Phi, psi and omega in degrees: 000125181286138176295146180293133183271126183254128185260116175277142177291142182292143178300135181251124180262114189247141169256122181264126173240097182211139187280348188256128180298323181292331176289310180303312185297318183296316179299312182302321181293318181291326174290327175298339179275350176273132178292331189232031172238128183236126174281113181269350178177163181234129179239137184259341180205165186305324181300324182288327173295319177290324178294317176300321182287341171301321186231332183277168179228137178205169183257341185196145176252126175261110200241124174270148182266003186232040176284159168298155180074221175294126182207188172063208184300322175301318175297320183296324184290321177293315175304312183297319181286334180277311178222084195290345174270353182279120182287143176236126175249113180281130179248105182255158185282332184230164174278076180257108179306316183292311177305313175305313185288326172300318177296321175291323177290326180283344171135001176295149177264351185193163178215124185225132181283163189272002174259013175282164182278167174306308185303317176300315182295313181296321174301308183298321181294307178302318181294310183293313180303333185269007179099001182268185183233151184218140165216142178304143184298322178301315180292317179296325179291322180292322179292324179292312186278340182246354181312314184295320174296317180296327184281339177277316184269130179272150189302321182289352173285352177281340187288149177282169181306310177308309185291330174292321180299311178293326177299313179300320181290322175300315182297324182284002174094016175282148176265173177306311184298312185292316177297329181288321173298311179301315179273357182051052169230171185282161179297321188292330182285323175304309186296325179294315178300309180304318180297318183292318185291326177292319175295322180297320188270350182074026183276140175253352177211165177298319180299314175299319177297312178298320181295318182302305182301317183286320178299328178262006180067030184268061180251142182265000000 
């Protein structure tokens, strides 16, 4: 009787890119529990991701969108331009429909939220590394049922009148101090409005905010 042939799943080499030490440590621990995932490197900001890709080898990047330096959609675009066949799985803090869509359009192959369990995360890693695409079930449902409304309403239409004024001034090249002087409000108030409008619109960096406003001619 011939012995049963056992086929082992191929080893998946992963680069972890996340700006939070506790998340990096947690992922390292979790992947150490997996038989066929090997962590090839850890990046704490966008520059380290680019540096790794010059000499390092991996099968997948597990990517946070809010690291210091170059991050978010801009980092995805840079990775895509440098290594278009390298799969990227975004590891997001929230089930944010706009962020997920932006990441997928920029070149990411999947989006998984940070509140998933180990089994779901590993399933997403395997699927994306194998050339597939993955998105959280809850987020996919949200996209299906809210997609039509989201396409009609532009992200900046969520802003209040004051937030819109500040947004346009930022896009027009004004600094926090200049905006505070022009609107006769405090620097702290300007910064608070800026943080809120960026959260509402799903921006992870000033560059994303500026590009969005310039592309749509939203300058003051």
